[in-house]
Amino acid sequence: MPERRTVALVTLGCARNEVDSEELAGRLAADGWELVEEAADADVAVVNTCGFVEAAKKDSVDALLEANDLKDHGRTQAVVAVGCMAERYGKELAEALPEADGVLGFDDYGDISGRLQTILSGGIHASHTPRDRRKLLPISPAERQDSAGVALPGHAQTGSDEPAPPAGPPEDLPEGVAPASGPRAPLRRRLGSSPVASVKLASGCDRRCSFCAIPSFRGSFISRRPSDVLGETRWLAGQGVKEIMLVSENNTSYGKDLGDIRLLETLLPELAAVDGIERIRVSYLQPAEMRPGLIDVLTGTDKVAPYFDLSFQHSAPGVLRAMRRFGDTDRFLDLLAQIRTKAPQAGARSNFIVGFPGESESDLAELERFITEARLDAIGVFGYSDEDGTEAASYEDKVDPDVVAERLARVSRLAEELTAQRAEERVGETVRVLVDRTDDEDGIVGRAAHQAPETDGVTLLSTDQELEPGRMVEAKVVASEGVDLVAEVLSVEGAGCTEEAAR
């Protein structure tokens, strides 16, 4: 019998990283590795790092150090860093963090099994030298789909030393591993039993926001083909998934490299028609790229959540231009008004940066005006800090860090008050809720259409029935607790018909 090899994947950061971890899990399971939940039970602990902002990078380092501690008193023999921080810093991270036995970039994903086996056997795999991944694909989006030899997590494109997968599904895959149906369709294995799963719609970004380093290590924008997205969604539905969340760095650009910038409008109804899927959610929308047809599909398609995760970042024109972005308070408010004309109950969320270089008190007041009038369901507020390699890091008109901290606290307090008010406005609404979990502390916990996983609050359900994760119910909102809702179950979907909930 082959020697038992165990691996645990520890995922930090965004939903895109979660998809990448499940691709790595699929590759490892297909090559005979046994996946375990706890790093202490694994021969190799693989930490999928986040490299976006300082706080996330610190969390990634802490996770690597915590995993390294297991080598002294657990089964763990090796700790390996993958993901955005590993890709972004490569050798620099390896030198600064000798506790990591390996630092692997995206180019290593194609042979992740071999890389881990080398490290587990005591060998050394040289950490990569970071490079600007925007330069790996053609400048013209139309020419990118035919590019070979470029590793793109979520696309399973072949690297220079990885053989192309066969045209059909590989034979003898372990149970629970999604078959690759073509050269751009990745293997995948679920790392959990949640009724919601993310599906990567595209990779990379062509925007050049002055504060953001993501395109430099995630690369230029490239769409996945609709057939691959549909195939993966069907497989996930077969695994018991009820809600699909489409993720990428910029979903509004989907299809531009495939010759159809409106491809998302065509794809969404097809995804919603997949048997077993009850809700499709689209994240990461760019306000400057929103269009009437996309609003129509997002607000008028059965099973597509009228949910708008809009990346505003600020609303003062001068700050937005310095960020290399477009829009202003009134344009953004008009966009939200267009959405709510189509779907009054539509959910909307956004993130904002305060203390950006050159931001004045009047700029901050303009941002506060927008947030106050926007009636957003969820708001994330971040204080500006320089990011390596970004244009904004070279700006001279920096705001004093103490002022940034004061503005962060001020706008965060306002955001907390406003989102609680918005939740209170929803009292009396009838909402369709997907049950996520049940526990002794909170009871039955689900999410309405305006609540994405992890970021937007939850709906606490009141009913005498036992509801398993994955059930969809209709409920009436009777109270709010901060951004969370409390709702009484009216009816339960499933079992071939709608059952009246017990009172």
PDB file of C-alpha atoms in Angstrom, residues 19-31 154-156 162 165 169-170 173-174 176-182 184-190 224 232 235:
ATOM      1  CA  VAL A  19     -11.974  28.643  -4.306  1.00  0.00           C
ATOM      2  CA  ASP A  20      -8.213  28.350  -4.812  1.00  0.00           C
ATOM      3  CA  SER A  21      -7.926  26.174  -1.693  1.00  0.00           C
ATOM      4  CA  GLU A  22     -10.605  23.836  -3.017  1.00  0.00           C
ATOM      5  CA  GLU A  23      -8.747  23.593  -6.319  1.00  0.00           C
ATOM      6  CA  LEU A  24      -5.561  22.658  -4.444  1.00  0.00           C
ATOM      7  CA  ALA A  25      -7.597  20.160  -2.420  1.00  0.00           C
ATOM      8  CA  GLY A  26      -8.912  18.606  -5.623  1.00  0.00           C
ATOM      9  CA  ARG A  27      -5.427  18.256  -7.086  1.00  0.00           C
ATOM     10  CA  LEU A  28      -4.048  16.747  -3.874  1.00  0.00           C
ATOM     11  CA  ALA A  29      -6.950  14.331  -3.384  1.00  0.00           C
ATOM     12  CA  ALA A  30      -6.629  13.199  -7.002  1.00  0.00           C
ATOM     13  CA  ASP A  31      -2.971  12.365  -6.325  1.00  0.00           C
ATOM     14  CA  GLY A 154      -9.347  28.715 -10.831  1.00  0.00           C
ATOM     15  CA  HIS A 155      -8.713  28.174 -14.536  1.00  0.00           C
ATOM     16  CA  ALA A 156      -6.314  25.226 -14.249  1.00  0.00           C
ATOM     17  CA  GLU A 162       2.531  20.604 -16.413  1.00  0.00           C
ATOM     18  CA  PRO A 165      -5.314  17.509 -18.957  1.00  0.00           C
ATOM     19  CA  PRO A 169     -12.971  13.772 -17.280  1.00  0.00           C
ATOM     20  CA  PRO A 170      -9.993  11.926 -15.751  1.00  0.00           C
ATOM     21  CA  LEU A 173     -10.982  10.229  -9.411  1.00  0.00           C
ATOM     22  CA  PRO A 174     -11.646   9.897  -5.682  1.00  0.00           C
ATOM     23  CA  GLY A 176     -15.996  14.094  -4.016  1.00  0.00           C
ATOM     24  CA  VAL A 177     -13.487  15.466  -6.530  1.00  0.00           C
ATOM     25  CA  ALA A 178     -14.873  17.447  -9.455  1.00  0.00           C
ATOM     26  CA  PRO A 179     -13.631  16.217 -12.833  1.00  0.00           C
ATOM     27  CA  ALA A 180     -11.811  18.653 -15.085  1.00  0.00           C
ATOM     28  CA  SER A 181     -13.847  18.813 -18.295  1.00  0.00           C
ATOM     29  CA  GLY A 182     -11.301  20.718 -20.361  1.00  0.00           C
ATOM     30  CA  ARG A 184      -9.408  25.469 -18.310  1.00  0.00           C
ATOM     31  CA  ALA A 185     -11.660  23.546 -15.900  1.00  0.00           C
ATOM     32  CA  PRO A 186      -9.976  22.820 -12.552  1.00  0.00           C
ATOM     33  CA  LEU A 187     -10.243  19.862 -10.277  1.00  0.00           C
ATOM     34  CA  ARG A 188     -12.034  20.784  -7.066  1.00  0.00           C
ATOM     35  CA  ARG A 189     -12.861  19.200  -3.734  1.00  0.00           C
ATOM     36  CA  ARG A 190     -15.090  20.844  -1.157  1.00  0.00           C
ATOM     37  CA  ARG A 224     -13.574  31.680 -17.470  1.00  0.00           C
ATOM     38  CA  GLU A 232     -18.707  23.564 -11.974  1.00  0.00           C
ATOM     39  CA  TRP A 235     -21.156  19.650  -9.898  1.00  0.00           C
TER      40      TRP A 235
END
